[in-house]
Short mmCIF file of C-alpha atoms in Angstrom, two decimals:
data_model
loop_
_atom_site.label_atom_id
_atom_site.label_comp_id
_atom_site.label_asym_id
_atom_site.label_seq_id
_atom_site.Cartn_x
_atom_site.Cartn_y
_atom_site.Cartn_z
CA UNK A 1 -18.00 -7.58 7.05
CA UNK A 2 -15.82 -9.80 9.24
CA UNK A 3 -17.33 -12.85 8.23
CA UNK A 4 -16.60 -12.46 4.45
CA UNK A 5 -13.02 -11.06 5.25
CA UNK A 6 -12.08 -14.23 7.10
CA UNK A 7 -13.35 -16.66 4.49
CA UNK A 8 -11.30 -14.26 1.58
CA UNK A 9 -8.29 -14.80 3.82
CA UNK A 10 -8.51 -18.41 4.18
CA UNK A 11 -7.89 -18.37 0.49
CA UNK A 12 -4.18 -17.88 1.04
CA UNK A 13 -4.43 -21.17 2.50
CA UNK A 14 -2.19 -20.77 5.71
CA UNK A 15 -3.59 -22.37 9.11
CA UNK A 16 -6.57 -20.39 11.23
CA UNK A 17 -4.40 -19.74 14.04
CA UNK A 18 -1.60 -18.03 12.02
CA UNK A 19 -4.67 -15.96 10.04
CA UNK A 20 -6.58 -15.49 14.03
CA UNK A 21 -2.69 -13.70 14.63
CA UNK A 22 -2.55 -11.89 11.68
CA UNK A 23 -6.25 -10.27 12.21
CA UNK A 24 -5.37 -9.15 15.94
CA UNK A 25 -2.15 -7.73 14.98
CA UNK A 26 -3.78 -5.99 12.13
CA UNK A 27 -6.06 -4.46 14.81
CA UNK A 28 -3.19 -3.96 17.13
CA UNK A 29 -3.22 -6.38 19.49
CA UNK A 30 -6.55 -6.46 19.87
CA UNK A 31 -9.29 -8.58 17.84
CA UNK A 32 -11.91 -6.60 16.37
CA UNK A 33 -15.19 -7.79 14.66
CA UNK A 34 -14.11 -5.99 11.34
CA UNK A 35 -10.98 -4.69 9.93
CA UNK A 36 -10.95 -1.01 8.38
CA UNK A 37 -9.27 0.00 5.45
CA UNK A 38 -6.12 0.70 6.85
CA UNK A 39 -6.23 -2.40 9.22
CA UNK A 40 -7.06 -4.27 5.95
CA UNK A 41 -3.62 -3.37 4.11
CA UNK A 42 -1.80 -4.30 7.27
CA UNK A 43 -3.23 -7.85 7.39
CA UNK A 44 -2.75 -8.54 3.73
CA UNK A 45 1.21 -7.85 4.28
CA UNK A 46 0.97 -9.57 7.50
CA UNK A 47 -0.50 -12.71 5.12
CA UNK A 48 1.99 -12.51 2.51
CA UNK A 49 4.83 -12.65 5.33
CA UNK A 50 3.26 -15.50 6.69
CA UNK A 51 3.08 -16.90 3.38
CA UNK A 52 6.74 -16.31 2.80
CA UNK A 53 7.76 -17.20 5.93
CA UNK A 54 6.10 -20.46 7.41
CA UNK A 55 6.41 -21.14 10.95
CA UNK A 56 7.76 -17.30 11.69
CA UNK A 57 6.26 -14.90 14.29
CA UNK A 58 3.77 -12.97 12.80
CA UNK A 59 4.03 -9.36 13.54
CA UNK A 60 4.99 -6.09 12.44
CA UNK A 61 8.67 -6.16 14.05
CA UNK A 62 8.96 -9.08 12.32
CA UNK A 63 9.03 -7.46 9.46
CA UNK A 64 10.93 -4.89 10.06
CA UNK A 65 13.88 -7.26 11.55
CA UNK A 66 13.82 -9.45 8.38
CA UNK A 67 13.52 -6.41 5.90
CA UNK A 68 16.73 -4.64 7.72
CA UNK A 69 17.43 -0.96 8.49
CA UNK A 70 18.70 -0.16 5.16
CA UNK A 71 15.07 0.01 3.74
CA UNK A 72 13.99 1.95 6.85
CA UNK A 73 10.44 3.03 6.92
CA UNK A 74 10.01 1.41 3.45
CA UNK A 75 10.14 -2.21 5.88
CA UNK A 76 6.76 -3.55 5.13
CA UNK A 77 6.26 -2.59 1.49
CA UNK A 78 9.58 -4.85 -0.13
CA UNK A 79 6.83 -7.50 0.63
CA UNK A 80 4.93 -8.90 -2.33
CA UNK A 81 1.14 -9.14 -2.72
CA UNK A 82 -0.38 -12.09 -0.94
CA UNK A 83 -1.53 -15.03 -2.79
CA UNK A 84 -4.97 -16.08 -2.74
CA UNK A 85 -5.13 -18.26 -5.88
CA UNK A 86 -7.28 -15.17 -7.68
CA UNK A 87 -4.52 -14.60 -10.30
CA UNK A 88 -2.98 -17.38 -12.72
CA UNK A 89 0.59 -18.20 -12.81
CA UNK A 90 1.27 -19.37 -16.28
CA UNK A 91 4.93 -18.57 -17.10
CA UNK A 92 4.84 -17.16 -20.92
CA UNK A 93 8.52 -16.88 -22.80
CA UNK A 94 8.43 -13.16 -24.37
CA UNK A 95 11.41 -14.21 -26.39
CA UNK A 96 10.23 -14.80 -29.83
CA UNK A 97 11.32 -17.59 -32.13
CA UNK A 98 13.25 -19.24 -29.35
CA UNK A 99 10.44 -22.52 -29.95
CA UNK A 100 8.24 -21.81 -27.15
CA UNK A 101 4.62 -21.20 -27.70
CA UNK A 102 3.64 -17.90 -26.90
CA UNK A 103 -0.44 -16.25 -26.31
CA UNK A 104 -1.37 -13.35 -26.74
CA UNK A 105 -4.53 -14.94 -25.45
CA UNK A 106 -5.22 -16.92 -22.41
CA UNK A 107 -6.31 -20.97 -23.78
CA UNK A 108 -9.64 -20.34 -21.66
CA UNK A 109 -12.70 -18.66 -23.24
CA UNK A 110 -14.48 -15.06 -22.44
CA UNK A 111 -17.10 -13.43 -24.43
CA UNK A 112 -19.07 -10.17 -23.27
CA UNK A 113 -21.80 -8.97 -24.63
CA UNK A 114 -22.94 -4.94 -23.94
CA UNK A 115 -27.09 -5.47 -24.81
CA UNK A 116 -28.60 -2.26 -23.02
CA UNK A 117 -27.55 1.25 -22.96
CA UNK A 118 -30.08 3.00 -21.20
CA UNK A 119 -30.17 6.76 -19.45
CA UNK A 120 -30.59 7.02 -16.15
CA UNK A 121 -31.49 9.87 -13.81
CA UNK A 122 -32.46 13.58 -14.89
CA UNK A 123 -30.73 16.07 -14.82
CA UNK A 124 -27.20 17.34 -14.08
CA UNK A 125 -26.56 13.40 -12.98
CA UNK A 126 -28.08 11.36 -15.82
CA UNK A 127 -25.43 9.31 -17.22
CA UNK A 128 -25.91 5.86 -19.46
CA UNK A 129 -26.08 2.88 -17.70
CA UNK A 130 -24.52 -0.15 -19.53
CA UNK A 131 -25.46 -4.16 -18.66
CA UNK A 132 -22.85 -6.72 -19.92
CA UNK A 133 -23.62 -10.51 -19.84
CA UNK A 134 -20.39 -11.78 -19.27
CA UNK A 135 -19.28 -15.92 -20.16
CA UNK A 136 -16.24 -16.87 -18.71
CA UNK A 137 -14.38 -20.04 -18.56
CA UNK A 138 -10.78 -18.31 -17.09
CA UNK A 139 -9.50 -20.68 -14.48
CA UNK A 140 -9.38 -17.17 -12.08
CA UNK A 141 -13.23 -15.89 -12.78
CA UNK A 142 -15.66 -16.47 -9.71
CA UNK A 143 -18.90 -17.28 -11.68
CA UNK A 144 -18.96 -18.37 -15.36
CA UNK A 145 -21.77 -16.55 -15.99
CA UNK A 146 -22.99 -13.22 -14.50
CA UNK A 147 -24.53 -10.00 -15.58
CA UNK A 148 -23.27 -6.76 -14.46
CA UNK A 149 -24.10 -3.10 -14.75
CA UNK A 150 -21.55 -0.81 -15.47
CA UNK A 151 -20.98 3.41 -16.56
CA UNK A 152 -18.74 4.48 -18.89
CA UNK A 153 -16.31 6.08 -15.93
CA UNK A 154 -16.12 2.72 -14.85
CA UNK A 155 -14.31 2.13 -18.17
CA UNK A 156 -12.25 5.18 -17.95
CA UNK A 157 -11.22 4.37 -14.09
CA UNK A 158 -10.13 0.89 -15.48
CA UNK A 159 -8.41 1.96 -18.57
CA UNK A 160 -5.96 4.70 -16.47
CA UNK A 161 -4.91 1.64 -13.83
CA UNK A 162 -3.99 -0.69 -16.98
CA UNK A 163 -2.10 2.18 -18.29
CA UNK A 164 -0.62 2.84 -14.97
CA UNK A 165 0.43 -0.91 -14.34
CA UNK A 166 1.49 -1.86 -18.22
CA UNK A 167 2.88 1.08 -19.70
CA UNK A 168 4.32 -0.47 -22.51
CA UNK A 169 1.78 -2.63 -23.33
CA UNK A 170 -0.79 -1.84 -26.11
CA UNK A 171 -4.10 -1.28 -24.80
CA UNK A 172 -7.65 -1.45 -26.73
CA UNK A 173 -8.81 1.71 -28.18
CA UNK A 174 -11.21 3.28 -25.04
CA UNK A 175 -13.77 5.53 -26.84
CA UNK A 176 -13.20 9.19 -25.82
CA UNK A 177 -15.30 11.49 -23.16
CA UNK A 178 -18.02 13.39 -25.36
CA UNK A 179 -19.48 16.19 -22.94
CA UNK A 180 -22.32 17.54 -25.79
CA UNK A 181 -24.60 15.45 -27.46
CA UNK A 182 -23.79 12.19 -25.30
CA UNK A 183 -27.35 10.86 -25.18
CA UNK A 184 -28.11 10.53 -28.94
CA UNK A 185 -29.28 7.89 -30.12
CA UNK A 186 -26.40 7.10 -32.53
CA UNK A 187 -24.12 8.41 -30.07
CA UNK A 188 -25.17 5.83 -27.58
CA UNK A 189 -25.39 2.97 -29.78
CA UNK A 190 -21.78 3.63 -31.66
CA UNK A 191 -20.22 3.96 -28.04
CA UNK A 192 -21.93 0.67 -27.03
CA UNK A 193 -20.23 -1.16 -29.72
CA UNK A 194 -17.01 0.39 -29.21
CA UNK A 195 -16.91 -0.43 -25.64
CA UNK A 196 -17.89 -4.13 -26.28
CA UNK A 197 -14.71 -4.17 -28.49
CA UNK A 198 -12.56 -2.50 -25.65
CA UNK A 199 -13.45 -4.60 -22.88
CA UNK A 200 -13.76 -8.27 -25.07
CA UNK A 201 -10.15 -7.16 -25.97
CA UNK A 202 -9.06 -6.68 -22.25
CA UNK A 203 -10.72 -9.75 -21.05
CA UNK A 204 -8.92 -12.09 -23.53
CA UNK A 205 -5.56 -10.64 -23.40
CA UNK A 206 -3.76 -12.98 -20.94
CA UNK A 207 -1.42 -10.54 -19.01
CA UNK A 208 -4.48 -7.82 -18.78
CA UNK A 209 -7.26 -10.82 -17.35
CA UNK A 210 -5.48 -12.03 -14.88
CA UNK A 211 -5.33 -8.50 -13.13
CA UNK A 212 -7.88 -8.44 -9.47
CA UNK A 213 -8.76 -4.48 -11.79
CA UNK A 214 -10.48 -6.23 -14.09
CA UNK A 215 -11.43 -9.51 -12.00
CA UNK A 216 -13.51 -7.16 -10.29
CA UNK A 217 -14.81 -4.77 -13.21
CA UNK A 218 -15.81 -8.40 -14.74
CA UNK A 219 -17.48 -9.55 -11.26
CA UNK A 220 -18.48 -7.25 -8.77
CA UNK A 221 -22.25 -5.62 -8.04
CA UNK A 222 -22.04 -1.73 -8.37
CA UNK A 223 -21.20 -1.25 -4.43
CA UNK A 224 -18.52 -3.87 -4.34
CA UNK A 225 -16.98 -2.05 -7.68
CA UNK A 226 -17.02 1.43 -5.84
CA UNK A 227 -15.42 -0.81 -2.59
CA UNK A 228 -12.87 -1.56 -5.07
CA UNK A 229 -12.69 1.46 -6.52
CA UNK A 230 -11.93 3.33 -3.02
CA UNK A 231 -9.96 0.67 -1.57
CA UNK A 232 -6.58 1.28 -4.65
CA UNK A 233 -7.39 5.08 -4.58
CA UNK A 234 -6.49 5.24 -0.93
CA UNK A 235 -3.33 2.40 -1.81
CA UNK A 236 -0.91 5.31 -0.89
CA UNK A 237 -2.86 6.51 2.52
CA UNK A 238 -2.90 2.95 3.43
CA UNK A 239 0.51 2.57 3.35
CA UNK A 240 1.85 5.56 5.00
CA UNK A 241 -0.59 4.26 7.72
CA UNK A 242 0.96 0.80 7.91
CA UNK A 243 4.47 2.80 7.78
CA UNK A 244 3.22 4.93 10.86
CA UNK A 245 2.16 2.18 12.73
CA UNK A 246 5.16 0.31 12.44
CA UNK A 247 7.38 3.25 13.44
CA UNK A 248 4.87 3.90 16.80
CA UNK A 249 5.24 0.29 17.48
CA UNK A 250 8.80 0.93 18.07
CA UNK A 251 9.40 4.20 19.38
CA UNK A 252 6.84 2.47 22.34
CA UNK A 253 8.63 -0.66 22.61
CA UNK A 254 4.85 -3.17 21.02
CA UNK A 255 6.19 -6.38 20.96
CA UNK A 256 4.07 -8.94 18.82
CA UNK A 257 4.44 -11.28 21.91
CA UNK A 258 2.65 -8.50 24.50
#
């Protein structure tokens, strides 16, 4: 809703009025009681100018003018992702043996624990449920304890975006898709275990943590997973949007001051 979006963007800590400017010029000159999806993307790119850019009007041509022709319609992705203090910035030295400590782990503490595997639903759409009691102590968790429900495609769908983000990092071992015999008994329990091992492995690892992937796999209730979920399939839809919108704004003369 609108009243949760404002409070997430006042985490990027920039002044009201600059994020009141940033919402109506997400909704296109016009304030709207909540953003949707493609509105979202625009105000999170609107933020991080803002953040980059203190003082500056805040508006799509803005953008543009400071981005330059050469990257065309490609204007208002050169930005980086806002900052709202969800992510840790410890520098870490990958050069080994030049005397600088390096972790593999973060110094903060997280243990998860996978205690029920239980079917639910009959049928063609049974599936195992999972519930994790998660106890975190990571400067960027929201709760330090919580306990969440989770399927095993929730697994899968966060294993393939670590892949697609770190490809040359070593991930876990994620226990493979079985299509026969997937509610056994043994079946169940030896994928319970392995999945504990997968995701304690992800959630100490200090480059893989700090990811908002598996913030939110760690955090979220089942709806505000499959928000998430939705939200970085449509990543590339959003963006052509944003691209769209910027090129209209021109072609019709919008000015951020109209």
């Amino acid at each position: 809703g609108g009243t949760e979006g404002a409070a997430f963007f006042r985490r990027a800590c920039i002044d009201d009025s600059v994020l009141r400017e940033v919402w109506r010029q997400a909704c296109g000159g016009v304030s709207k009681p909540c953003l949707e999806i493609q509105e979202w993307f625009i105000a999170l790119k609107l933020i991080s100018f803002a953040q980059k850019n203190p003082g500056a009007q805040i508006s799509l041509n803005s953008i543009a003018a400071q981005a330059g022709p050469q990257l065309g319609q490609d204007s208002i992705t050169y930005l980086p992702l806002p900052n709202f203090g969800i992510q840790p910035w410890n520098k870490v030295n990958p050069i080994l043996g030049s005397g600088t400590e390096v972790f593999m782990f973060p110094r903060e503490s997280c243990t998860i624990s996978i205690d029920k595997a239980e079917p639910v639903g009959t049928g063609m759409s049974k599936f195992i449920m999972y519930t994790l009691n998660v106890s975190t102590s990571l400067a960027h968790s929201q709760r330090p304890l919580c306990t969440i429900q989770r399927r095993y495609s929730d697994f899968r769908w966060l294993n393939k975006y670590l892949r697609k983000r770190f490809p040359s990092t070593v991930l876990p071992p994620l226990p493979s898709k079985k299509y026969i015999g997937n509610f056994d008994a043994n079946f169940i329990e030896a994928r319970r275990l392995d999945l504990q091992y997968y995701i304690n492995n992800v959630a100490r690892h200090s480059k893989l943590s700090s990811t908002l992937e598996v913030q939110v796999m760690l955090d979220a209730t089942r709806k505000g997973l499959q928000d998430f979920k939705n939200l970085v399939e449509k990543d590339l839809v959003a963006f052509t949007f944003i691209n769209r919108a910027l090129n209209e704004k021109e072609i019709h003369g919008y000015s951020g001051n109209e």
